[in-house]
PDB file of C-alpha atoms in Angstrom:
ATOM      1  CA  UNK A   1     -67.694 -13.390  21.697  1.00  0.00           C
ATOM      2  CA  UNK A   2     -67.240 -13.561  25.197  1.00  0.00           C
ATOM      3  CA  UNK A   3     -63.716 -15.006  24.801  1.00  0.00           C
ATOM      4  CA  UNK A   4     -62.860 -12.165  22.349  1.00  0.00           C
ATOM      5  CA  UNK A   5     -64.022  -9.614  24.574  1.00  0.00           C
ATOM      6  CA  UNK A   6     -61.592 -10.998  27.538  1.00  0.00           C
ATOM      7  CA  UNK A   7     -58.696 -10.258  25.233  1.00  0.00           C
ATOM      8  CA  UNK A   8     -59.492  -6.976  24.636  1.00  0.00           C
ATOM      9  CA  UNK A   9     -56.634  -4.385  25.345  1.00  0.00           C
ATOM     10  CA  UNK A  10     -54.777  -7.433  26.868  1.00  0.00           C
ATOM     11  CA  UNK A  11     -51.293  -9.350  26.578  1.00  0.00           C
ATOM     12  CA  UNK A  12     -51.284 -12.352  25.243  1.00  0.00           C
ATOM     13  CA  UNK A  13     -47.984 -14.739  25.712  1.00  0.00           C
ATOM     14  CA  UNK A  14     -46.809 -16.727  23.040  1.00  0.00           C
ATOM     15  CA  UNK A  15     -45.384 -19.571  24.897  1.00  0.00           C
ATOM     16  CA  UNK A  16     -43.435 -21.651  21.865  1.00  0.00           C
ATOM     17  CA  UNK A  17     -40.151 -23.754  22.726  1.00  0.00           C
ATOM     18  CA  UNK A  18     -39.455 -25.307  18.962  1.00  0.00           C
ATOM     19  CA  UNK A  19     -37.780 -28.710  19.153  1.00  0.00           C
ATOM     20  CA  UNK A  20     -34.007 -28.819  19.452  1.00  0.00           C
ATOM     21  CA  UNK A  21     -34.229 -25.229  21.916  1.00  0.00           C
ATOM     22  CA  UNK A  22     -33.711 -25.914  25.640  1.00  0.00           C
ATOM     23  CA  UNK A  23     -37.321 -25.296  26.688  1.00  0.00           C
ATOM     24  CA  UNK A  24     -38.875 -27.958  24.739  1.00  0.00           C
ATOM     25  CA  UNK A  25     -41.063 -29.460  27.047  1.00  0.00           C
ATOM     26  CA  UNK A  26     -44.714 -29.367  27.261  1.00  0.00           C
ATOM     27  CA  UNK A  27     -44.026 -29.111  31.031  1.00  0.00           C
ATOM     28  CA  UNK A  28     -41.620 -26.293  30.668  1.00  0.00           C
ATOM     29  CA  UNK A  29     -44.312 -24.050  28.333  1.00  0.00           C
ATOM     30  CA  UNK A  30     -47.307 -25.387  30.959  1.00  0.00           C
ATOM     31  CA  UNK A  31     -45.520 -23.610  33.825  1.00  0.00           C
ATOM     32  CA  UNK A  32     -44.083 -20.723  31.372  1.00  0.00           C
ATOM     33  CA  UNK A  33     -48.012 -19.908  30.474  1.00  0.00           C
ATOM     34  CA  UNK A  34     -49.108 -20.505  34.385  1.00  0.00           C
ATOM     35  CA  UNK A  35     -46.317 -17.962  35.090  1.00  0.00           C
ATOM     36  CA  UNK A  36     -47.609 -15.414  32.637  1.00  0.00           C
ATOM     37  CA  UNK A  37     -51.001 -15.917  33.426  1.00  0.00           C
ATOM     38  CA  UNK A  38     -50.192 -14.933  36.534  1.00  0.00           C
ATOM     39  CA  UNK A  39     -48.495 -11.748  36.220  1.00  0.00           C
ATOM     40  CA  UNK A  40     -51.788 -10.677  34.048  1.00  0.00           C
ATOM     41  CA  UNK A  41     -51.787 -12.262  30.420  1.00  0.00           C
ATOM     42  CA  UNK A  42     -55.095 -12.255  29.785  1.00  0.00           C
ATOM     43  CA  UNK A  43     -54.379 -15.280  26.775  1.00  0.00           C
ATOM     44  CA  UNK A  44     -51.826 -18.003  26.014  1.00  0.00           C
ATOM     45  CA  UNK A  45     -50.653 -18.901  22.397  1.00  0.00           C
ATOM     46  CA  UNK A  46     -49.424 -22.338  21.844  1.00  0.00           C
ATOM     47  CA  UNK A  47     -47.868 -24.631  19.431  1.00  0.00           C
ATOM     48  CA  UNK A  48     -48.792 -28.496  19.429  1.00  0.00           C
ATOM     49  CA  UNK A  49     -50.521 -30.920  20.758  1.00  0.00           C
ATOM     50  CA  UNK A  50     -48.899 -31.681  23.636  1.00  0.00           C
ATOM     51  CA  UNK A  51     -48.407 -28.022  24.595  1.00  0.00           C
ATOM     52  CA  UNK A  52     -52.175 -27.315  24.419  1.00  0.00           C
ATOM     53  CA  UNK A  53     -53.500 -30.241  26.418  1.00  0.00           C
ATOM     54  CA  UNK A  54     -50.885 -29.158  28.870  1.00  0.00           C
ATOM     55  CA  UNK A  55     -51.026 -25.499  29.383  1.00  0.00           C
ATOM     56  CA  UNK A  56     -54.918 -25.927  29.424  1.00  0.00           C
ATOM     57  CA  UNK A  57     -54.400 -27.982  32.682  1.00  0.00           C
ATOM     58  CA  UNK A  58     -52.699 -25.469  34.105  1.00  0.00           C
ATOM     59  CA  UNK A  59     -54.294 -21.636  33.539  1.00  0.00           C
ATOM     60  CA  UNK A  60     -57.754 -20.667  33.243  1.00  0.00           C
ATOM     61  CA  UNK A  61     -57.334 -18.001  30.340  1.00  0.00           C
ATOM     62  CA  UNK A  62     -58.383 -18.697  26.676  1.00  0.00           C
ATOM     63  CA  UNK A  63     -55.619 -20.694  24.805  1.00  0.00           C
ATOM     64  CA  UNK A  64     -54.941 -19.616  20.794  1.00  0.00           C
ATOM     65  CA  UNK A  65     -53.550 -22.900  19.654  1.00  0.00           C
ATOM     66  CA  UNK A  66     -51.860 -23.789  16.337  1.00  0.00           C
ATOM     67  CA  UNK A  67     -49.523 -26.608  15.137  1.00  0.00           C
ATOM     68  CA  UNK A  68     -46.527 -25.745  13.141  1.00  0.00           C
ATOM     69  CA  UNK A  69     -45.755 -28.821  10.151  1.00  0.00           C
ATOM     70  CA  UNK A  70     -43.845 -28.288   7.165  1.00  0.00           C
ATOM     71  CA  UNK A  71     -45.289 -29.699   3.695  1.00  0.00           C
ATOM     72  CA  UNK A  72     -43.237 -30.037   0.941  1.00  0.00           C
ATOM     73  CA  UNK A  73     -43.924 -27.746  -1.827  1.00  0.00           C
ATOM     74  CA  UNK A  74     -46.171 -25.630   0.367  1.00  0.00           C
ATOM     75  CA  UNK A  75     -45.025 -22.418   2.171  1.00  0.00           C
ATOM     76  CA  UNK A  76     -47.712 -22.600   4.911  1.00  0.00           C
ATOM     77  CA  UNK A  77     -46.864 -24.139   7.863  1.00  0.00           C
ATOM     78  CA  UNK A  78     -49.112 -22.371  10.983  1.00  0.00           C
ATOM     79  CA  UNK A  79     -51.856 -25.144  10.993  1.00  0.00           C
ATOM     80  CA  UNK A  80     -51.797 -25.476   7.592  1.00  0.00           C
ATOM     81  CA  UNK A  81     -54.135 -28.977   6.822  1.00  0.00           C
ATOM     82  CA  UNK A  82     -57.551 -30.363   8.797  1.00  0.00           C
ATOM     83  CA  UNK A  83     -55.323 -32.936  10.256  1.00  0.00           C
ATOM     84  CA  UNK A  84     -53.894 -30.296  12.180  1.00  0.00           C
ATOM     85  CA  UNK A  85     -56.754 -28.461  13.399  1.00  0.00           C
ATOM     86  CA  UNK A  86     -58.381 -31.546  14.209  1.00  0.00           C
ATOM     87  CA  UNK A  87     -55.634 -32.077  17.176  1.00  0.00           C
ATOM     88  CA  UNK A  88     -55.376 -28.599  18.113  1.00  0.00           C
ATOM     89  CA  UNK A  89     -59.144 -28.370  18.739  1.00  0.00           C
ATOM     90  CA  UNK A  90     -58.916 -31.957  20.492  1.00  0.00           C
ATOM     91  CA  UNK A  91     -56.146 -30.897  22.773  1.00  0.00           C
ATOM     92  CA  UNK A  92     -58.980 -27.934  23.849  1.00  0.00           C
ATOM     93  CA  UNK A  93     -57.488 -24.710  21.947  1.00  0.00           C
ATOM     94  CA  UNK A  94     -60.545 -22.102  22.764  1.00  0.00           C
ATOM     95  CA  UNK A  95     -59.301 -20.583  18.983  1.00  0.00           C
ATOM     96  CA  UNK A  96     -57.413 -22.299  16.385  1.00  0.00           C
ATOM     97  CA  UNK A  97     -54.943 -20.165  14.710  1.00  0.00           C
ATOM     98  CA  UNK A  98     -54.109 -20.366  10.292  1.00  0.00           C
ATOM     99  CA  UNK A  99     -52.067 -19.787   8.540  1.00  0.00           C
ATOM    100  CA  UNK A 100     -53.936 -16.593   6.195  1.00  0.00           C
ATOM    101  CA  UNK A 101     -51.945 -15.782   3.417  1.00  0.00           C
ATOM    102  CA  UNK A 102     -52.404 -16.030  -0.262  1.00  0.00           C
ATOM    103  CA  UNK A 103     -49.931 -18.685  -0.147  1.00  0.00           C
ATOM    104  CA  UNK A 104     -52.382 -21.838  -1.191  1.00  0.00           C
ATOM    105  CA  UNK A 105     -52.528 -24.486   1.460  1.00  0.00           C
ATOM    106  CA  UNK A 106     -51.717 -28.361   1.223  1.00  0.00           C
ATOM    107  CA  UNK A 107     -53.583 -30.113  -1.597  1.00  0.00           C
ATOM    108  CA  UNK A 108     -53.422 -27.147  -3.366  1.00  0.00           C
ATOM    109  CA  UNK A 109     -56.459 -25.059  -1.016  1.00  0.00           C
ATOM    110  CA  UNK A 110     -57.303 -21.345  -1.137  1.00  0.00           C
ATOM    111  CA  UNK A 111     -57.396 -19.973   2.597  1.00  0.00           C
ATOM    112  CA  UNK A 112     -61.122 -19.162   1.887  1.00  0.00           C
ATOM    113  CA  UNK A 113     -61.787 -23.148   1.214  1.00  0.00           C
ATOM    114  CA  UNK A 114     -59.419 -24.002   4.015  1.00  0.00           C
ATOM    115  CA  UNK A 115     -61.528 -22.128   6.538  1.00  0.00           C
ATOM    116  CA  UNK A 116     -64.883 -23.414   4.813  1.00  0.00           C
ATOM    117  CA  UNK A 117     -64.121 -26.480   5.530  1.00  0.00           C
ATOM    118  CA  UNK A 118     -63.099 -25.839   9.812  1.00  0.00           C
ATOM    119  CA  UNK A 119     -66.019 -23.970  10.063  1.00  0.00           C
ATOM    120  CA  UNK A 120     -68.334 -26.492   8.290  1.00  0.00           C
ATOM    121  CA  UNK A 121     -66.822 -29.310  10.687  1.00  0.00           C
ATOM    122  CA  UNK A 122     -66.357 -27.068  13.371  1.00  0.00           C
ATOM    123  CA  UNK A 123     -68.744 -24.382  13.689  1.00  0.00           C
ATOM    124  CA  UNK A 124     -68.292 -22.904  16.940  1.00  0.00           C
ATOM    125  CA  UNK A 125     -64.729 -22.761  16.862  1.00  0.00           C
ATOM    126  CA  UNK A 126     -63.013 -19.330  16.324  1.00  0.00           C
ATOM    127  CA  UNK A 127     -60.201 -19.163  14.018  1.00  0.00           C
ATOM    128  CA  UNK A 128     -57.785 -16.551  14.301  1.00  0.00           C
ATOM    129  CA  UNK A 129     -56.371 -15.456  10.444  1.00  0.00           C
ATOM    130  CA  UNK A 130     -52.363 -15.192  10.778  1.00  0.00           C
ATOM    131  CA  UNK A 131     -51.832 -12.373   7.760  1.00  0.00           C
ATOM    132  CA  UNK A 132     -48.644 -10.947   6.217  1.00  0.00           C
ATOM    133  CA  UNK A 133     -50.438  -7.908   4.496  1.00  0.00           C
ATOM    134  CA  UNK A 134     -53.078  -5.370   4.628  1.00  0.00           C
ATOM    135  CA  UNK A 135     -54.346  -6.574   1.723  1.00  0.00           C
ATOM    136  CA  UNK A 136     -54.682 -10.277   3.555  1.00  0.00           C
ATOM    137  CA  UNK A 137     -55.672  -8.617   6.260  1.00  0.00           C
ATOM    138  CA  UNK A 138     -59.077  -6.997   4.455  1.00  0.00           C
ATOM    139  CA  UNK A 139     -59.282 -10.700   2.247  1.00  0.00           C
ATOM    140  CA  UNK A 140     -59.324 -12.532   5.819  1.00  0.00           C
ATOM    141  CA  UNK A 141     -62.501  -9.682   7.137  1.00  0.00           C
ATOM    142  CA  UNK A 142     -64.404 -10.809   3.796  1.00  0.00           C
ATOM    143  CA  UNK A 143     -64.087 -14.745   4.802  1.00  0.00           C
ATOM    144  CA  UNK A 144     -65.810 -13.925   8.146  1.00  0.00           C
ATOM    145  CA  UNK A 145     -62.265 -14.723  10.081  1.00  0.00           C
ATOM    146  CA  UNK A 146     -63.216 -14.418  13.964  1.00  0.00           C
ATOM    147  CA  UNK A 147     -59.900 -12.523  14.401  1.00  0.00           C
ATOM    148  CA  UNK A 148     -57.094 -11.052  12.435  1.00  0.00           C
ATOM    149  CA  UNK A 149     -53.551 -10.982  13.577  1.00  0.00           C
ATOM    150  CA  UNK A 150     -50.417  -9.798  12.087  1.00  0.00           C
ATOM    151  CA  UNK A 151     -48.024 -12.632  12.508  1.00  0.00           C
ATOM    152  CA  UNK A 152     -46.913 -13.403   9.520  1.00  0.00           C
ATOM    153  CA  UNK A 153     -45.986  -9.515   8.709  1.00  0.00           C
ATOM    154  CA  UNK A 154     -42.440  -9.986   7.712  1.00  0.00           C
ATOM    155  CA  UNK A 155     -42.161 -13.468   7.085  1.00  0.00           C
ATOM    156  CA  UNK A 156     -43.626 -14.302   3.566  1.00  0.00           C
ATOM    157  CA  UNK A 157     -41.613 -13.215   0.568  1.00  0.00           C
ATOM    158  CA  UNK A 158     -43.596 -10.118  -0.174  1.00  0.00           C
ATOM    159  CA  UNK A 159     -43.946  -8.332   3.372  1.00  0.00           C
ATOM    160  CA  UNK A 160     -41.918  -5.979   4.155  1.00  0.00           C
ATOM    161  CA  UNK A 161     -38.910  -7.218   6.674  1.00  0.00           C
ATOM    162  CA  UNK A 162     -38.535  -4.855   9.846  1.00  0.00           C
ATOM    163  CA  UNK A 163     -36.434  -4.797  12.683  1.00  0.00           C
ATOM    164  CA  UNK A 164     -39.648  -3.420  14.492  1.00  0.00           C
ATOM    165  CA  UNK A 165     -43.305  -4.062  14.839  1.00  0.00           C
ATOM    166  CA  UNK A 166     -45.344  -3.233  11.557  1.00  0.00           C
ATOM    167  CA  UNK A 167     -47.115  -0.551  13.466  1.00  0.00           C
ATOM    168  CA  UNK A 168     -48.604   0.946   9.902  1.00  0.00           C
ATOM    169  CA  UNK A 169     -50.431  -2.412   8.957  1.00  0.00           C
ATOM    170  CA  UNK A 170     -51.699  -2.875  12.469  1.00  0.00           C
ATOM    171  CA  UNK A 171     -52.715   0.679  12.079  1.00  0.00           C
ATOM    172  CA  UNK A 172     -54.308   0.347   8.178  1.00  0.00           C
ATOM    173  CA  UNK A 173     -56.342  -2.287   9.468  1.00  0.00           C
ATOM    174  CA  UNK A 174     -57.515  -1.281  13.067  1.00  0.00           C
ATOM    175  CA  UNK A 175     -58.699   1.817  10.825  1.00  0.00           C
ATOM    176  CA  UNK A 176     -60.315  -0.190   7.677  1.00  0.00           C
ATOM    177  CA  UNK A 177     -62.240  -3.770   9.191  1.00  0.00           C
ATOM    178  CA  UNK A 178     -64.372  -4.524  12.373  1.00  0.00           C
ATOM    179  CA  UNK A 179     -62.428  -7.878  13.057  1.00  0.00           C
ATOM    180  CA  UNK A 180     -60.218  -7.478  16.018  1.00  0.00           C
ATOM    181  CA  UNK A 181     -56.820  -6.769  15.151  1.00  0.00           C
ATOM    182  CA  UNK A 182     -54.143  -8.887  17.255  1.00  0.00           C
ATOM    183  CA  UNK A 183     -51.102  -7.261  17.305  1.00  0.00           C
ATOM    184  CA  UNK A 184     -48.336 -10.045  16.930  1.00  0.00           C
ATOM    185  CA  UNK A 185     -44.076  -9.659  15.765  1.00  0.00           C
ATOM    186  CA  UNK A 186     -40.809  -8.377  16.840  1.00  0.00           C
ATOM    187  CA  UNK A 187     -42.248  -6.683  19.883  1.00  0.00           C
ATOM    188  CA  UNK A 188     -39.837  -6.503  22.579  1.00  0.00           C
ATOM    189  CA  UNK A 189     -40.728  -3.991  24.886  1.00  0.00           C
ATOM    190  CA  UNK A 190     -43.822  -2.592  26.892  1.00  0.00           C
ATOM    191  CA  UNK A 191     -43.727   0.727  25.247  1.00  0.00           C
ATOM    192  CA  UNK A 192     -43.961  -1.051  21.725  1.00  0.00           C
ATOM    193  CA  UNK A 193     -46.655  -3.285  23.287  1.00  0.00           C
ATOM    194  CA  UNK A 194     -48.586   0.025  24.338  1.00  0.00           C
ATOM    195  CA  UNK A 195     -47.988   2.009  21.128  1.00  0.00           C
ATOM    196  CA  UNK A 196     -49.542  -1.562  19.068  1.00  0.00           C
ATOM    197  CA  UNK A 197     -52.241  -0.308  21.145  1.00  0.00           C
ATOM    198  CA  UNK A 198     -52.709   3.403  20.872  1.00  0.00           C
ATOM    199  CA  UNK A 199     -51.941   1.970  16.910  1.00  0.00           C
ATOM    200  CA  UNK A 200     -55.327   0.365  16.812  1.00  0.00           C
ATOM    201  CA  UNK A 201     -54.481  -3.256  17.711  1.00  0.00           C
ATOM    202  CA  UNK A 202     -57.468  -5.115  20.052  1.00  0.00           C
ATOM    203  CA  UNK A 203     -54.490  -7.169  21.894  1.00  0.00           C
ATOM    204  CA  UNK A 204     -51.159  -7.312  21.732  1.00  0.00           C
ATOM    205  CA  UNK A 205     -49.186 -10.803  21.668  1.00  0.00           C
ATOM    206  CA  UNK A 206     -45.595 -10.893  22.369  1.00  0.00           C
ATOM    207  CA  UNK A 207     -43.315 -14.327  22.691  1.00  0.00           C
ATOM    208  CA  UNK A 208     -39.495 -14.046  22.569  1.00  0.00           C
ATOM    209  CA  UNK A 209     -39.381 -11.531  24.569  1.00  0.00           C
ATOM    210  CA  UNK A 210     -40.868 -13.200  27.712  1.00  0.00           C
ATOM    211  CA  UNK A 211     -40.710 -17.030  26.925  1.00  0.00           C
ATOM    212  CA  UNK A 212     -37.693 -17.645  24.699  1.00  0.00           C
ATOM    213  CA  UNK A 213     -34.382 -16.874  27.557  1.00  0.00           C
ATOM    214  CA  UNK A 214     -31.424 -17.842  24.125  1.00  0.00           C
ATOM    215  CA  UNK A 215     -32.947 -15.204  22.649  1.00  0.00           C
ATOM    216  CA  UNK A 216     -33.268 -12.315  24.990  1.00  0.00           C
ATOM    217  CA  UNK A 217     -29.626 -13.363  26.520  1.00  0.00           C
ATOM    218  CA  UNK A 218     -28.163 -13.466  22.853  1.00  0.00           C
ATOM    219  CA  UNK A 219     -30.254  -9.804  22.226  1.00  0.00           C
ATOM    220  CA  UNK A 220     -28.515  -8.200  25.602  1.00  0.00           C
ATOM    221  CA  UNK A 221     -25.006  -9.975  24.320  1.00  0.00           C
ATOM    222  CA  UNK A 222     -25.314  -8.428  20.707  1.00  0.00           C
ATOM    223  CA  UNK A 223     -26.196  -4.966  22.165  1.00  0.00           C
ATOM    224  CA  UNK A 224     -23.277  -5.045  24.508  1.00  0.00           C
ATOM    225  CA  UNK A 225     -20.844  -6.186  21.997  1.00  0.00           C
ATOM    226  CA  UNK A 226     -21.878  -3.494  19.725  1.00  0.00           C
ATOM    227  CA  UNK A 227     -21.775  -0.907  22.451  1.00  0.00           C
ATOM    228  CA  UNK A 228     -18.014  -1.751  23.460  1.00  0.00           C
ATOM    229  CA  UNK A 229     -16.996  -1.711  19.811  1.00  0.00           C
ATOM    230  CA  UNK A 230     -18.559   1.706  19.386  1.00  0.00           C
ATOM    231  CA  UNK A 231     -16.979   2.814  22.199  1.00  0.00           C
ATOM    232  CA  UNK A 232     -13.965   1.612  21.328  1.00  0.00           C
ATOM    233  CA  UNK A 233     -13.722   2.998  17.894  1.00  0.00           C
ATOM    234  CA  UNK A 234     -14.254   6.353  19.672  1.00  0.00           C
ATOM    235  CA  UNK A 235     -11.904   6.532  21.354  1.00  0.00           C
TER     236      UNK A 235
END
């Protein structure tokens, strides 16, 4: 509990560079997550093996870890077997995060048995439930998840797709279970960080919009290209 409690009301910092982007280096994300921790992130979210063992090195902060692998025939692919967990918990992840949804895992696994079997080999580990729905959401409080977070919300077939944070699920559940809700997509600015907040949400995580530079710069070129084609077409 006492790493829970030190997210509380905090930013965490996804810091993810997928392979084939510029910043994929486990040096690069160690130094990324040093930089946030500095400026006050009071957690680091990682992806892979490598990642983990080196952002732990550098910052003091709890570390969500999770390995992304694609399975044929499966749509989970946020730490979606025991191989995976295994190495994310090796590499020193203080939580491992899941994928949550109803999707079935793998070798054909129900989230429920998925996280039976981490906490039966790993008992003391906390595993954060990455959900796409409210009604995931409450299913991931009834299988005793240590937290809940909203990461999936508009990335499974049968969430709804927003160009915004899914401040009403973040809200439905902050109101409905007593698992801390982490607040986590499309959240690009502080007051959208804050309002996840006032919303309900424990923490709030946010990643491209600190740690992933292709996408802010191609965000700020889309907006201006827009703007001087609206302004164009008024005059």
């Amino acid at each position: 509990m006492d790493i829970i409690q030190k997210l509380e009301n905090g930013l965490i910092v996804s810091c993810q560079a997928l392979e084939g982007e510029p910043l994929h280096s486990s040096f690069i994300m160690a130094k990324m997550a040093k930089a946030a921790e500095i400026g006050g992130a009071v957690a680091i979210r990682a992806n892979g093996y490598e990642d983990i063992i080196a952002i732990k090195k550098e910052v003091s902060i709890p570390v969500i870890g999770l390995m992304k692998k694609r399975y044929e025939g499966y749509a989970p692919y946020i730490t979606p077997t025991m191989e995976e967990v295994d190495k994310v918990i090796e590499a020193g992840a203080d939580i491992v995060a899941i994928d949550a949804t109803k999707a079935y895992k793998p070798g054909g696994l129900t989230t429920g048995e998925f996280l039976k079997r981490i906490k039966e080999k790993y008992p003391k580990i906390l595993v954060m439930a990455d959900i796409s729905t409210y009604e995931e959401g409450i299913e991931a409080e009834k299988l005793c998840f240590d937290l809940i977070s909203t990461t999936l919300s508009g990335y499974t077939e049968y969430s709804p797709e927003l160009e915004g944070p899914d401040y009403e699920l973040i809200e439905r559940l902050a109101r409905k279970v007593n698992v801390p809700i982490i607040a986590e997509g499309r959240i690009w600015t502080p007051e959208e960080a804050v309002k996840a907040l006032e919303k309900g949400a424990y923490a709030v995580v946010v990643g491209t919009a600190i740690t992933r530079p292709h996408e802010i710069t191609k965000r700020f070129v889309t907006f201006i290209k827009e703007r001087r084609y609206s302004n164009a077409r008024a005059k």
